[in-house]
Every structure is written in C-alpha cells, then in structure tokens.
mmCIF file of C-alpha atoms in Angstrom:
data_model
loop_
_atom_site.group_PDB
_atom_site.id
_atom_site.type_symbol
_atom_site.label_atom_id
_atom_site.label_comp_id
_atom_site.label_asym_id
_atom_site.label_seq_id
_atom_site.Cartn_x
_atom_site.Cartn_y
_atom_site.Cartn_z
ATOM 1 C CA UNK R 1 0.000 0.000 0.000
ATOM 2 C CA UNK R 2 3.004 2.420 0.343
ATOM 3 C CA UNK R 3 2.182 3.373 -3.252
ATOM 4 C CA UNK R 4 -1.502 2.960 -3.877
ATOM 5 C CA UNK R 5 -2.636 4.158 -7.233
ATOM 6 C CA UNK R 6 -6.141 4.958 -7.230
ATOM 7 C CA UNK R 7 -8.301 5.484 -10.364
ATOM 8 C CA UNK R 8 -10.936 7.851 -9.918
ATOM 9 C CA UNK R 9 -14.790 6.687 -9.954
ATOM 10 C CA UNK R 10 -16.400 8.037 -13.681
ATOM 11 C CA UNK R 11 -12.494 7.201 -14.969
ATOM 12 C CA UNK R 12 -12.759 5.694 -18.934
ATOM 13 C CA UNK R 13 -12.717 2.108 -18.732
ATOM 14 C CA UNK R 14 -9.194 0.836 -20.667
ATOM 15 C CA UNK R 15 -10.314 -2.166 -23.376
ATOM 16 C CA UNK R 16 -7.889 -5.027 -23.146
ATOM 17 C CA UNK R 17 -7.451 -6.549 -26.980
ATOM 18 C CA UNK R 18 -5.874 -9.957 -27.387
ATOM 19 C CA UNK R 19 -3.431 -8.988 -29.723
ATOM 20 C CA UNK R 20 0.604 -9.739 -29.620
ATOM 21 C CA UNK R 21 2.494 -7.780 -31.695
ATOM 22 C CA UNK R 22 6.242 -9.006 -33.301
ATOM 23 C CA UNK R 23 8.351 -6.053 -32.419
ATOM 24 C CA UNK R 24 10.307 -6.936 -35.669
ATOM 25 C CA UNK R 25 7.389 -7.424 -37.893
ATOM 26 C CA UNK R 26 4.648 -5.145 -36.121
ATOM 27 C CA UNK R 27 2.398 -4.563 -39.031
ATOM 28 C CA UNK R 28 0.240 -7.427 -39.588
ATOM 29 C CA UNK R 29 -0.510 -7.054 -35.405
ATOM 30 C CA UNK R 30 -0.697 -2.937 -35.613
ATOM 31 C CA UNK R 31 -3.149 -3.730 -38.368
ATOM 32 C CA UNK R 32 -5.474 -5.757 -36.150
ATOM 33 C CA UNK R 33 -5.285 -3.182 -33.701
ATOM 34 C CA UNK R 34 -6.148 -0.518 -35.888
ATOM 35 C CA UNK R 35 -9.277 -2.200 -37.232
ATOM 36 C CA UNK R 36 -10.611 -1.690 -33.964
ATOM 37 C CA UNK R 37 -9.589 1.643 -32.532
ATOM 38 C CA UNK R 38 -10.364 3.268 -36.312
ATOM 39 C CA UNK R 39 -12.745 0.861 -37.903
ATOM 40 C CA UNK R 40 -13.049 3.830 -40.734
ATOM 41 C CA UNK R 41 -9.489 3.497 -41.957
ATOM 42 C CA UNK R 42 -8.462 1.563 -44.924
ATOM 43 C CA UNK R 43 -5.678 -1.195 -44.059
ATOM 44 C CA UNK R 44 -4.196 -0.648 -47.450
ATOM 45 C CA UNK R 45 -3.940 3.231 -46.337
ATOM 46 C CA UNK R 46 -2.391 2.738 -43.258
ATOM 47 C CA UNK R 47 0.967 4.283 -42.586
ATOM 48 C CA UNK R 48 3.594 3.342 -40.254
ATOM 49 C CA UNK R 49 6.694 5.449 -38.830
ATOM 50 C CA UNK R 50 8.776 3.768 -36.210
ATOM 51 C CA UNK R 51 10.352 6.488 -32.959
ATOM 52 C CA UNK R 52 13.895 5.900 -32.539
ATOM 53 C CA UNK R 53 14.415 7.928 -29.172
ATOM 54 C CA UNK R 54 13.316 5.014 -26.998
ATOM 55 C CA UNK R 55 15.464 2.920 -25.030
ATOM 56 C CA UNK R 56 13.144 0.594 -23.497
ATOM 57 C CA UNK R 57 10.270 -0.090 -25.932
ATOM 58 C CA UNK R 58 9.099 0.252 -29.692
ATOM 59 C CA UNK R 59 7.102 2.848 -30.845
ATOM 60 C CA UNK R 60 5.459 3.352 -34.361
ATOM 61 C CA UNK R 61 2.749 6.195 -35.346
ATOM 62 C CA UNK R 62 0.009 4.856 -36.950
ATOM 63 C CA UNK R 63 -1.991 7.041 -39.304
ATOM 64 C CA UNK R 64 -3.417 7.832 -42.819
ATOM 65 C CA UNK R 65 -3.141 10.914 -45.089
ATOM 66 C CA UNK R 66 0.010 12.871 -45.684
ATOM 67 C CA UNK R 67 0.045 14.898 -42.401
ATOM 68 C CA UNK R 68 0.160 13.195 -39.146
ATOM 69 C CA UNK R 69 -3.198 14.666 -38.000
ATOM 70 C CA UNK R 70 -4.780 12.104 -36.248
ATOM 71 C CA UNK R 71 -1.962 9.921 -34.973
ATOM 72 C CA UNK R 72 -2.832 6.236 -32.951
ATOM 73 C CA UNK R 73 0.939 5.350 -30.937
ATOM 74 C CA UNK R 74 1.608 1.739 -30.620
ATOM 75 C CA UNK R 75 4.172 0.861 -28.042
ATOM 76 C CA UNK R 76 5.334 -2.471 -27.780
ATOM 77 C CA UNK R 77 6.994 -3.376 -24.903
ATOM 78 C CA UNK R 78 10.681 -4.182 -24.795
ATOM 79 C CA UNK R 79 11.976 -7.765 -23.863
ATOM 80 C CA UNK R 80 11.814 -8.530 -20.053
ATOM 81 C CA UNK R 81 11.019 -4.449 -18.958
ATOM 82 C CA UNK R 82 8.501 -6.033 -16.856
ATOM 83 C CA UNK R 83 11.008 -7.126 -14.368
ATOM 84 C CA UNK R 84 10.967 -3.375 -13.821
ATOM 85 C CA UNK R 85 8.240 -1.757 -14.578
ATOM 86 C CA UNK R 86 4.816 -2.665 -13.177
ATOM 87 C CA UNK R 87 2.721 -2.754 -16.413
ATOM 88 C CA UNK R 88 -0.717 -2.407 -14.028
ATOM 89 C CA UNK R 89 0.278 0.649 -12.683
ATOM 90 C CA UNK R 90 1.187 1.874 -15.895
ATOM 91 C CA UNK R 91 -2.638 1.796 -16.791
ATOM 92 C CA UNK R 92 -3.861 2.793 -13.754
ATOM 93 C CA UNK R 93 -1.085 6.251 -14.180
ATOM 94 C CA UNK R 94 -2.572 6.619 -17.457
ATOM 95 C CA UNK R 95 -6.065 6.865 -16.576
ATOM 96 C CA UNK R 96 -5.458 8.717 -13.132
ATOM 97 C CA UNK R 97 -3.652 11.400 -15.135
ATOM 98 C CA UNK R 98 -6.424 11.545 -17.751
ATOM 99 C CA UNK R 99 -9.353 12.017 -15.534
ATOM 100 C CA UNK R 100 -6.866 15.205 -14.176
ATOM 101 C CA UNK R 101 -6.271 16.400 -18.229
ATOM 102 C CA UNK R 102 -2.609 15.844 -17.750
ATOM 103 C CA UNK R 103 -2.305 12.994 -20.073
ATOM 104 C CA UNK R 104 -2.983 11.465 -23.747
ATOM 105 C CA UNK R 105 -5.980 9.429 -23.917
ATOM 106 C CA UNK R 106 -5.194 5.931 -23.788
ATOM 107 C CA UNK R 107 -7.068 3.833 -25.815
ATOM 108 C CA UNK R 108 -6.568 0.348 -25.368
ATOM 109 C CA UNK R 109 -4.063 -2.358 -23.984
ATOM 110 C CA UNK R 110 -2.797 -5.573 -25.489
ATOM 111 C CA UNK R 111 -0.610 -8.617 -25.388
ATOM 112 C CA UNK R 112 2.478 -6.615 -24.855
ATOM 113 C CA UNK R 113 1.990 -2.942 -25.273
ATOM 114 C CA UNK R 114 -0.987 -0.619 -25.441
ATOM 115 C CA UNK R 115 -2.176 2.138 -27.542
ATOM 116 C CA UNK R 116 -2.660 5.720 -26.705
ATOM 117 C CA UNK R 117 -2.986 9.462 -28.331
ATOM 118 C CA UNK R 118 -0.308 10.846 -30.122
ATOM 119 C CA UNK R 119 0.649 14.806 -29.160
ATOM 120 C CA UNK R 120 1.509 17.392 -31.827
ATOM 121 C CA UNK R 121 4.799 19.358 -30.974
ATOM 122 C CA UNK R 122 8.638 18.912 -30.010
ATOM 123 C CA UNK R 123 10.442 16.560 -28.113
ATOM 124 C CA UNK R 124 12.830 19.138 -26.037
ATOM 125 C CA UNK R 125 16.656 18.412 -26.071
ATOM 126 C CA UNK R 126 19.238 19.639 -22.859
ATOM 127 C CA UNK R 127 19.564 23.293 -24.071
ATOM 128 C CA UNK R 128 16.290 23.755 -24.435
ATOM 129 C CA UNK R 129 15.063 23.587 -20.790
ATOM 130 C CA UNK R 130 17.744 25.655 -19.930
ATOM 131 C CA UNK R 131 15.802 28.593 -21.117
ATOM 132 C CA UNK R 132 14.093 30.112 -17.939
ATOM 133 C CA UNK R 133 10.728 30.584 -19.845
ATOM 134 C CA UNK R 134 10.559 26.609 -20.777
ATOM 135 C CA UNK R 135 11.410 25.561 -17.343
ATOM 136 C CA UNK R 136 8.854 27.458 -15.336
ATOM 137 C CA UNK R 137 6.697 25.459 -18.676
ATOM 138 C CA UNK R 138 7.847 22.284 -17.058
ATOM 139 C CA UNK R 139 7.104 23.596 -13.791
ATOM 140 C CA UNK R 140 3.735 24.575 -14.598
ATOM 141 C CA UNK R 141 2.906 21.036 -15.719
ATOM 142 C CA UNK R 142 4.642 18.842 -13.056
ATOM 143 C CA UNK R 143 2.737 20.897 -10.393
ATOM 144 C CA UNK R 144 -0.342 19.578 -11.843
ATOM 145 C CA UNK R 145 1.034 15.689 -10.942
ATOM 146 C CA UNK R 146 2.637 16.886 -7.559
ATOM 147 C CA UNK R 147 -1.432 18.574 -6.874
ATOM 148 C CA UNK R 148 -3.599 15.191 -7.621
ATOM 149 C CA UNK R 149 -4.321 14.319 -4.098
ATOM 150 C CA UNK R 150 -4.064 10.686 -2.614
ATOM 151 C CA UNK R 151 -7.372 8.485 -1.895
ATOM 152 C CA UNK R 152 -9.431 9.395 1.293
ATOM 153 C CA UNK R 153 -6.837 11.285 2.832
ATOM 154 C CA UNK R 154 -4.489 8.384 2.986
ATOM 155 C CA UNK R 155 -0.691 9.465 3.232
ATOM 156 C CA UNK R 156 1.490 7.752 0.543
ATOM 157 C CA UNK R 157 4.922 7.038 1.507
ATOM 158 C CA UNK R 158 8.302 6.787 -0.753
ATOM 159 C CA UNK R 159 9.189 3.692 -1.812
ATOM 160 C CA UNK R 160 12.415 5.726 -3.412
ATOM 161 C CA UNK R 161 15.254 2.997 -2.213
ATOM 162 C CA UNK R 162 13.037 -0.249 -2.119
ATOM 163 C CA UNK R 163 12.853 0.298 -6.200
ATOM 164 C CA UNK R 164 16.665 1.121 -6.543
ATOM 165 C CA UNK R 165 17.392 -1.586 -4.598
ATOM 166 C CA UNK R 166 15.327 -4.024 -6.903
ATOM 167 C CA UNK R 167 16.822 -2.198 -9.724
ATOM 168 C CA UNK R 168 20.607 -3.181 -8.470
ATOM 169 C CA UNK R 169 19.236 -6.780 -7.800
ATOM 170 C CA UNK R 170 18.677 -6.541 -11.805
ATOM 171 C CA UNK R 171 22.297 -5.502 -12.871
ATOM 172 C CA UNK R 172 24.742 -7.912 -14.547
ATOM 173 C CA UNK R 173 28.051 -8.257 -13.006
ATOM 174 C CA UNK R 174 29.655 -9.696 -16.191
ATOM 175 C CA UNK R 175 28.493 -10.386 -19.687
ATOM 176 C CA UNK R 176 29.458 -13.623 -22.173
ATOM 177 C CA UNK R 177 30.627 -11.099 -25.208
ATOM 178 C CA UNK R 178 34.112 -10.106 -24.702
ATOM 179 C CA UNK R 179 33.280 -6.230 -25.948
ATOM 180 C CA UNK R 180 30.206 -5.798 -23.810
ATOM 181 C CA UNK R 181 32.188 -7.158 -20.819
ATOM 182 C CA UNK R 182 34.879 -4.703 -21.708
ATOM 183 C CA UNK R 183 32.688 -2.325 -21.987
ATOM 184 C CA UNK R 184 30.855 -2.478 -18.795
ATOM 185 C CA UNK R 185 33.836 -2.781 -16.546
ATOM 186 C CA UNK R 186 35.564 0.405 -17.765
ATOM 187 C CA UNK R 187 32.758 2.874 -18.397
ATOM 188 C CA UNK R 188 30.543 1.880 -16.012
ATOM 189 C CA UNK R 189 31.223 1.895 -12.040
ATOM 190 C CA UNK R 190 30.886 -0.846 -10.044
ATOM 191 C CA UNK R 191 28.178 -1.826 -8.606
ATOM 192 C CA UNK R 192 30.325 -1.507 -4.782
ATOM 193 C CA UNK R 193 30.766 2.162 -5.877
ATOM 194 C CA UNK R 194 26.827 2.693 -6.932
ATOM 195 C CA UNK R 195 25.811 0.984 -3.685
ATOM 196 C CA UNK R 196 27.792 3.589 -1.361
ATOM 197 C CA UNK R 197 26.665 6.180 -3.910
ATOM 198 C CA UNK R 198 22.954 5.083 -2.698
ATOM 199 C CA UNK R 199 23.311 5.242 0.407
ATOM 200 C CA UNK R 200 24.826 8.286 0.551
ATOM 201 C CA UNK R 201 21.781 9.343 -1.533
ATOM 202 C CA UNK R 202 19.399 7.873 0.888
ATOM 203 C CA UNK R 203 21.325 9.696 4.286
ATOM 204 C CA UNK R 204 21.605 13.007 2.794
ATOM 205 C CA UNK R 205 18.374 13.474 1.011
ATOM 206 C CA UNK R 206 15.944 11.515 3.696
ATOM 207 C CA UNK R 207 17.244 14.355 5.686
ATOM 208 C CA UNK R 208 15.448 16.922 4.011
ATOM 209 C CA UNK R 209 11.556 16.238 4.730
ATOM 210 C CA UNK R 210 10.768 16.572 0.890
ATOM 211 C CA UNK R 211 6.777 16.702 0.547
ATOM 212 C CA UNK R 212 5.711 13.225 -0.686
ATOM 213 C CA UNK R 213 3.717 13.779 -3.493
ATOM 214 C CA UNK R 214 2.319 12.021 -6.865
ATOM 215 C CA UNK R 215 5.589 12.472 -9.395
ATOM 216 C CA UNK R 216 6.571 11.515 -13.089
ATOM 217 C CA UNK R 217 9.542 9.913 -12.129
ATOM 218 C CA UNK R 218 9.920 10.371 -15.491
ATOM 219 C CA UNK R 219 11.549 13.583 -16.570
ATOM 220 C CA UNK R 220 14.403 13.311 -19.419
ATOM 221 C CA UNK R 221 13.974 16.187 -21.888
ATOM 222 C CA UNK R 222 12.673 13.812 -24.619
ATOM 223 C CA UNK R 223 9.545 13.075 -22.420
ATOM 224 C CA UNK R 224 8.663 16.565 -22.707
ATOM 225 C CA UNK R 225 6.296 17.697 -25.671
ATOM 226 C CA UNK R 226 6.717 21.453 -26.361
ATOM 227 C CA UNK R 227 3.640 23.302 -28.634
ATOM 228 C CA UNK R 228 4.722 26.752 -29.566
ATOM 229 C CA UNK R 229 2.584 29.026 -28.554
ATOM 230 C CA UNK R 230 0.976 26.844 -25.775
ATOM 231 C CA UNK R 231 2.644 24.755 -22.902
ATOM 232 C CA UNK R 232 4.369 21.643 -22.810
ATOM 233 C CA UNK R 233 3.108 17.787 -22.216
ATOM 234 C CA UNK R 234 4.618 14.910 -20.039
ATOM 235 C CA UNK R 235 2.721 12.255 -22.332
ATOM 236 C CA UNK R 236 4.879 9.427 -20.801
ATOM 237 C CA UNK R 237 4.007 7.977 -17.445
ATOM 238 C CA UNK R 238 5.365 4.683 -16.937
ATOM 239 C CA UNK R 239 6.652 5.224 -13.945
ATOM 240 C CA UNK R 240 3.930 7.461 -11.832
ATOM 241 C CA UNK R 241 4.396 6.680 -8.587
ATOM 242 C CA UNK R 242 4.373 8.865 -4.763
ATOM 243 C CA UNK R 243 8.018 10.165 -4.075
ATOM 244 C CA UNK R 244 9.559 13.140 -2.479
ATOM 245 C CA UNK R 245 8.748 15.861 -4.705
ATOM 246 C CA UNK R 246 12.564 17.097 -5.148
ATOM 247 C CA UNK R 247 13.270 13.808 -6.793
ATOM 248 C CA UNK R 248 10.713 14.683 -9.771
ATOM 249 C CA UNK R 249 13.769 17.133 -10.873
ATOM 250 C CA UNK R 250 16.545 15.121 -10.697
ATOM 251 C CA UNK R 251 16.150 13.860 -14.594
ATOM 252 C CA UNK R 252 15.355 17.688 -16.027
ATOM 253 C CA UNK R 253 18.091 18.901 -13.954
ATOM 254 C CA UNK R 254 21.064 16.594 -14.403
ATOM 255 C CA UNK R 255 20.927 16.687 -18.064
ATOM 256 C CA UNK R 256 21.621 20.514 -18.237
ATOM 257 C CA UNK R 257 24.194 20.678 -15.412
ATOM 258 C CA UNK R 258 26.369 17.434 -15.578
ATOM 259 C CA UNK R 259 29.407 17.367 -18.387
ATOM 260 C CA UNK R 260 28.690 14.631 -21.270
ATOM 261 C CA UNK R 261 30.078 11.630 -21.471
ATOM 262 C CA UNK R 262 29.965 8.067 -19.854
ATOM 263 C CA UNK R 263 28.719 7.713 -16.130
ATOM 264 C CA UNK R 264 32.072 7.085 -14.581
ATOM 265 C CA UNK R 265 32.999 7.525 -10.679
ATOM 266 C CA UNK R 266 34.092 10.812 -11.347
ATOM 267 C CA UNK R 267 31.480 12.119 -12.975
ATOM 268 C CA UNK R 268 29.124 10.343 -10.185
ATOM 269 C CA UNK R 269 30.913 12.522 -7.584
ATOM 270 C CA UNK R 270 30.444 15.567 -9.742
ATOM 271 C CA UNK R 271 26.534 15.779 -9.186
ATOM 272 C CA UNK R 272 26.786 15.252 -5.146
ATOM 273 C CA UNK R 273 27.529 19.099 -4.593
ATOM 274 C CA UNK R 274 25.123 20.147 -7.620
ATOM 275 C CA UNK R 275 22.352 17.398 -6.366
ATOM 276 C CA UNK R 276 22.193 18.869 -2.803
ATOM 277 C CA UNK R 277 22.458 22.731 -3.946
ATOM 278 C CA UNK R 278 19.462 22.286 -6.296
ATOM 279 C CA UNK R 279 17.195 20.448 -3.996
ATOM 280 C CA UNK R 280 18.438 22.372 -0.850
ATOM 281 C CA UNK R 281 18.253 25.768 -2.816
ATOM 282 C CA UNK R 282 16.072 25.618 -5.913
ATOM 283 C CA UNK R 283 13.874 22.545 -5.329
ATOM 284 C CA UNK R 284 13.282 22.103 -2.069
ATOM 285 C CA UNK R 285 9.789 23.196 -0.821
ATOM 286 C CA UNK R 286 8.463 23.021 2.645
ATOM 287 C CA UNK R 287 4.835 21.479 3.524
ATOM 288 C CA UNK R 288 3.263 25.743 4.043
ATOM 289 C CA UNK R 289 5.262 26.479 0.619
ATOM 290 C CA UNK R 290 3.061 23.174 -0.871
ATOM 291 C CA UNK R 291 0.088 24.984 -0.885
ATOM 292 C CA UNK R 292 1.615 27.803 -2.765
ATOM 293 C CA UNK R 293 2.939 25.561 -5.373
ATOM 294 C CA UNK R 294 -0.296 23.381 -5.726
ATOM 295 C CA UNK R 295 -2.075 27.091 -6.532
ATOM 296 C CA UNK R 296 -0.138 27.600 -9.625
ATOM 297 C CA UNK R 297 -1.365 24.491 -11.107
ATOM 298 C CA UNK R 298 -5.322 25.806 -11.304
#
C-alpha cells in the first residue's frame, strides 16, 4: 500500500485486446489493432513510422493521409522491462492522469503494449530547458502531478530505495561477449561504488523532509512535448508513482548541469555538490510552501 494508485470513480474504462504484436514485424498485429480503434481506416492506407528515441520499448505512429493529424501510438513493450516496470500501474497512471487532463488518452491495452494518443509538438533536447521561460513550462505542468491528491486522505509514503534496490538486484556483473564485458567494466562503475553512492543518496536526502507527493519519475527532456505558442506535455508515465517531490527534478536537472560523457565515478561525484544545492536551494519546498505551489497548477 506504500504506493496505492487509485483510479478515480467516472475514470474511462481501458479495453484489453488480445493482440501480440512481433516487435520486428509489427504490421500485420498494428493492423489488427487498428481495425478496432479506427474501424473507418483503410488497411491498405495505413501508414507506419517507427520512434527511434526510446530505449526501453518500440514505438510506431500509426496514421493515414500525408500529415500526421490524427496519430494512434503503438508501443510495444521491450523484452523482459517487466522485471521493472509494473505494467498495471502503468494503466492505472494513465487513466489517473487523464481524468486530471494531464495525459494522452489511452485507448486500449494488449498482449504486450498498449495504444494511446499521439501529441503534436517537439520533443525538447538539454539546451532547451535551460531557457528560464521553458522551465517554469515544465514547472507549470509537473505541479499539476505533484497537486492530484491521494485516496481518502491516505498518506502515501516513498518507496524511493526499495525500487533502486530491486533495480541493483537486476544488474549484470559480467556479460558472455568479450566487448560488452569490456565495456561495462571500464565505463561503467561498479556496482560496490553505486551501492555507497545510494546510500549516501538515501542519508543526505531523507534528511530533508521533501513533501511526498504524486511524481513523473519520469523527466528526461525527450519526455517533454513542447507546442509553440501553448505549454508543454509529459505524455509518458510509466513510472507514476508517490516520491519526495525534489526527486521529480533530478532527470530535467542533471541533463543541463552534468558534463557529457559516460557515467564514470568521477562524474558520479560531480553531481553530489550540484544534487544537494538544487534540492536544498532551488527545489526544495516546505509542507506551508506546498500549498503555494499546488495554486499555480489551477
């Protein structure tokens, strides 16, 4: 219960299609998917473009026409993300977030992805929210997730450290290809060194009293839909679960701050100092100073 995601009475009901779709051969299954959620459509019509940015799972944009108007997203799940990401509460985020207008409409599930609404605009890159007037954007939007309120009055609680601990339970220590071993044992710190590195995340910050609130958990820049003229979108919501509220930066903030290039045990020691300053200075907000920043999102 320390993370309780509750759907709001009235919220659309999600259908549940018995379709699998072959991530290398999605059309025949996209097709059958299609029939249903735009019955109208013409198979023979029906285009196709595959998203590259994602690490995690397929995405194509179905649609018909020249102009990507009306735009059905098919995301098919990537092999074994389950052992990390709770597919049920991925459903439930989605239709929590829609009855508050801060998500796509999802239209259906299936085998092993589901279907939602595609949003017009731009995917935002690290110099982008740099820019003061996108970032108070961004902060406009999150505060709408940080304001949804939990169930009955019931207090969530963080389950921050229980999830990075199931996450290290999930890292290889070695790999069978020479190269990838290679790889991983000089670019990537060990897993000794991100251990102390979490628990010197969990005494320093569990220091702090950060609000627990309903966060993204989400936040690199390409899960950020800008429209001109307008505001931006956090169509992505895997991962929508209660945490201390200054986490919800950490992914919009380290992107702009930290120097490029492979996450080595220098560059992990780099973001301590900038980590604590942001959430002690810029992103730290007290329970009265909740209030003020649940306001701005009305």
């Amino acid at each position: 219960m320390a993370n309780y995601i509750h759907v709001p009475e009235g919220a659309p009901l999600v259908p549940k299609l018995d379709v699998t779709l072959d991530e290398h051969d999605y059309r025949a299954g996209a097709l059958k998917l299609i029939k249903t959620l735009r019955p109208h459509w013409k198979p023979s019509e029906v285009k196709m473009k595959s998203f590259t940015d994602g690490i995690t799972n397929k995405l194509i944009g179905c649609y018909v026409g020249g102009a990507m108007q009306d735009v059905v997203l098919v995301r098919v799940y990537g092999n074994k993300t389950e052992l990390f990401v709770d597919r049920e509460n991925e459903v439930k985020s989605f239709r929590v977030l829609q009855a508050h207008r801060c998500a796509p409409r999802l239209y259906c599930t299936f085998n092993n992805g589901l279907c939602y609404e595609f949003l017009q605009g731009v995917a935002l890159e690290p110099e982008h929210i740099r820019s003061p007037a996108m970032f108070r954007h961004i902060a406009r939007q999150m505060a709408k997730y940080h304001a949804i309120h939990a169930h009955n009055g019931w207090v969530p609680q963080s389950d921050l450290w229980l999830k990075m601990s199931k996450f290290f339970s999930l890292v290889p220590t070695h790999f069978e290809d020479p190269e990838m071993d290679q790889r991983l044992n000089s670019e990537v710190p060990s897993t000794a060194c991100l251990r102390d590195e979490m628990i010197w995340l969990q005494q320093n910050l569990s220091k702090l009293g950060s609000p627990v609130v309903l966060c993204h958990n989400d936040l690199l820049c390409k899960n950020i839909i800008y429209k001109q003229q307008e505001d931006v979108s956090l169509p992505k919501s895997l991962h929508l679960l209660h945490r201390a509220i200054a986490t919800d930066w950490r992914c919009s903030v380290c992107p702009a701050r930290t120097p490029p290039g492979p996450v080595t045990t220098s560059r992990v020691s780099f973001c301590r100092p900038t980590l604590l300053s942001n959430v002690n200075q810029t992103f730290f907000y007290t329970p009265g100073a909740l209030e003020h920043w649940e306001c701005k999102a009305t």
